[in-house]
């Protein structure tokens, strides 16, 4: 009986493990063919200006239309590609897609808004990063200023000097820079002034902790203080993951400048985003 249980538990456990390992190996081999097969899609999540309630930009977020059959969210493949170092292929795919998109919008006479792209920390280990980027942006010089590169706060932790040097170079080229997911790593407020960031993106966890019925709570004060500190340094603030009007109203009253979240919009397929961009309407709050 005992033997049976342990055998059963092994039989139950091992295939699952193997499946996981095989899946990871396959994903690695599947990446490049999937890029050529058009399986990767760019979604755009609108960002809103809290002073005007108007669309102020967007963040590009990858989606994998796996075998052209089902849409995988980044959480299901980004960690695998970060581990094996191939994430740069995804970042590059998004980067060149956004270069082309902005160029297309410019040629069509659309209102240009800044679009942010995520750069994995893995990219900072590539000694040719700057050379490769300079190569890639040839012919796109006039739209570089509409590209905002998002780097998580935690990517600035390892090899600080190298990262700082690269970020300064990226600024010189003309990119905007945002610190992503601020508040999730070993946050250090002095990082805000050390690095040349244009915008600090406060992580969703800040807004999740807010009690909308108690504006004097320490969690609200914390968000308020971070926003004030970014202001002192002349850096823009954006809060991520805003899901309802009460959260939005508090953030606006605290002086937060920009916001992104399901309250305004989920990440959208390209055509839908372009429709909203073209309409250029003031966001209508629902009650
Ligand atoms: P992130 O850069 O912090 O992006 C924000 C994530 O929060 C997105 O998830 C977005 O859909 C989600 N989100 C936005 N508003 C809300 C909200 O109101 N509520 C909730 N619950 N979630 C919200 P997504 O698209 O699943 O992406 C997850 C992460 O995957 C991103 O976090 C980013 O770290 C990574 N990622 C996505 N695309 C890329 C890429 O092209 N390159 C790299 N290196 N990473 C990427
Ligand atoms: Mg991001
Ligand atoms: Mg983020
Ligand atoms: Mg995040």
Tab-separated table of C-alpha atoms in Angstrom, residues 176-274:
chain	number	residue	atom	x	y	z
A	176	UNK	CA	12.966	59.163	-23.462
A	177	UNK	CA	13.560	56.924	-20.451
A	178	UNK	CA	11.139	55.543	-17.882
A	179	UNK	CA	11.812	53.625	-14.709
A	180	UNK	CA	9.317	50.759	-14.761
A	181	UNK	CA	7.743	49.023	-11.772
A	182	UNK	CA	9.140	51.510	-9.264
A	183	UNK	CA	8.530	50.197	-5.766
A	184	UNK	CA	8.873	46.486	-6.484
A	185	UNK	CA	12.640	46.155	-6.217
A	186	UNK	CA	15.041	47.360	-3.585
A	187	UNK	CA	13.683	50.792	-4.093
A	188	UNK	CA	16.006	53.574	-3.366
A	189	UNK	CA	14.678	57.078	-3.779
A	190	UNK	CA	18.143	58.377	-4.574
A	191	UNK	CA	18.048	56.269	-7.767
A	192	UNK	CA	15.448	58.728	-9.001
A	193	UNK	CA	18.042	61.464	-9.237
A	194	UNK	CA	21.046	59.269	-10.084
A	195	UNK	CA	19.685	58.003	-13.403
A	196	UNK	CA	18.511	60.188	-16.293
A	197	UNK	CA	14.870	59.073	-16.213
A	198	UNK	CA	12.153	61.304	-17.649
A	199	UNK	CA	9.346	59.391	-15.956
A	200	UNK	CA	8.916	57.184	-12.925
A	201	UNK	CA	6.229	54.535	-13.281
A	202	UNK	CA	4.864	53.686	-9.849
A	203	UNK	CA	4.023	50.018	-9.715
A	204	UNK	CA	0.464	48.776	-9.425
A	205	UNK	CA	1.179	47.602	-5.886
A	206	UNK	CA	1.084	51.241	-4.693
A	207	UNK	CA	-2.408	51.774	-6.016
A	208	UNK	CA	-3.577	48.365	-4.783
A	209	UNK	CA	-2.728	49.391	-1.223
A	210	UNK	CA	-4.695	52.623	-1.381
A	211	UNK	CA	-7.874	52.683	0.675
A	212	UNK	CA	-10.065	54.995	-1.394
A	213	UNK	CA	-12.141	55.846	1.671
A	214	UNK	CA	-9.237	57.063	3.747
A	215	UNK	CA	-7.115	59.706	2.132
A	216	UNK	CA	-5.128	60.201	5.329
A	217	UNK	CA	-3.885	56.627	5.475
A	218	UNK	CA	-0.108	56.065	5.439
A	219	UNK	CA	-0.349	54.244	2.078
A	220	UNK	CA	-1.921	57.275	0.443
A	221	UNK	CA	0.723	59.502	2.079
A	222	UNK	CA	3.450	57.250	0.685
A	223	UNK	CA	2.165	57.608	-2.866
A	224	UNK	CA	1.816	61.335	-2.288
A	225	UNK	CA	5.413	61.608	-1.077
A	226	UNK	CA	6.831	59.656	-4.030
A	227	UNK	CA	4.912	61.894	-6.435
A	228	UNK	CA	6.194	65.008	-4.660
A	229	UNK	CA	9.776	63.747	-4.738
A	230	UNK	CA	9.634	63.065	-8.489
A	231	UNK	CA	8.348	66.645	-8.896
A	232	UNK	CA	11.285	68.055	-6.927
A	233	UNK	CA	13.616	66.352	-9.367
A	234	UNK	CA	11.657	67.499	-12.415
A	235	UNK	CA	10.646	63.959	-13.291
A	236	UNK	CA	7.202	62.950	-14.513
A	237	UNK	CA	5.083	60.513	-12.542
A	238	UNK	CA	2.817	57.806	-13.901
A	239	UNK	CA	0.857	55.275	-11.881
A	240	UNK	CA	0.284	51.809	-13.364
A	241	UNK	CA	-2.644	49.501	-12.788
A	242	UNK	CA	-5.363	52.060	-12.064
A	243	UNK	CA	-8.594	50.107	-12.237
A	244	UNK	CA	-11.355	52.436	-11.048
A	245	UNK	CA	-12.443	56.042	-10.889
A	246	UNK	CA	-11.867	56.378	-7.122
A	247	UNK	CA	-8.213	55.418	-7.485
A	248	UNK	CA	-7.870	57.747	-10.457
A	249	UNK	CA	-9.399	60.667	-8.572
A	250	UNK	CA	-7.098	60.246	-5.585
A	251	UNK	CA	-4.026	60.035	-7.807
A	252	UNK	CA	-5.063	63.114	-9.739
A	253	UNK	CA	-5.634	65.029	-6.494
A	254	UNK	CA	-2.213	63.946	-5.239
A	255	UNK	CA	-0.632	65.556	-8.292
A	256	UNK	CA	0.175	62.460	-10.304
A	257	UNK	CA	0.544	63.477	-13.936
A	258	UNK	CA	-0.116	60.335	-15.961
A	259	UNK	CA	-1.876	57.068	-15.492
A	260	UNK	CA	-2.265	53.718	-17.171
A	261	UNK	CA	-4.642	50.922	-16.277
A	262	UNK	CA	-7.833	49.023	-16.987
A	263	UNK	CA	-9.914	51.999	-15.814
A	264	UNK	CA	-8.858	53.819	-18.971
A	265	UNK	CA	-8.133	50.847	-21.166
A	266	UNK	CA	-6.639	47.375	-21.367
A	267	UNK	CA	-3.807	46.871	-23.881
A	268	UNK	CA	-5.399	47.067	-27.337
A	269	UNK	CA	-4.725	45.529	-30.738
A	270	UNK	CA	-3.113	48.040	-33.068
A	271	UNK	CA	-6.195	48.893	-35.123
A	272	UNK	CA	-8.245	49.652	-32.025
A	273	UNK	CA	-5.561	51.883	-30.588
A	274	UNK	CA	-5.290	53.759	-33.880
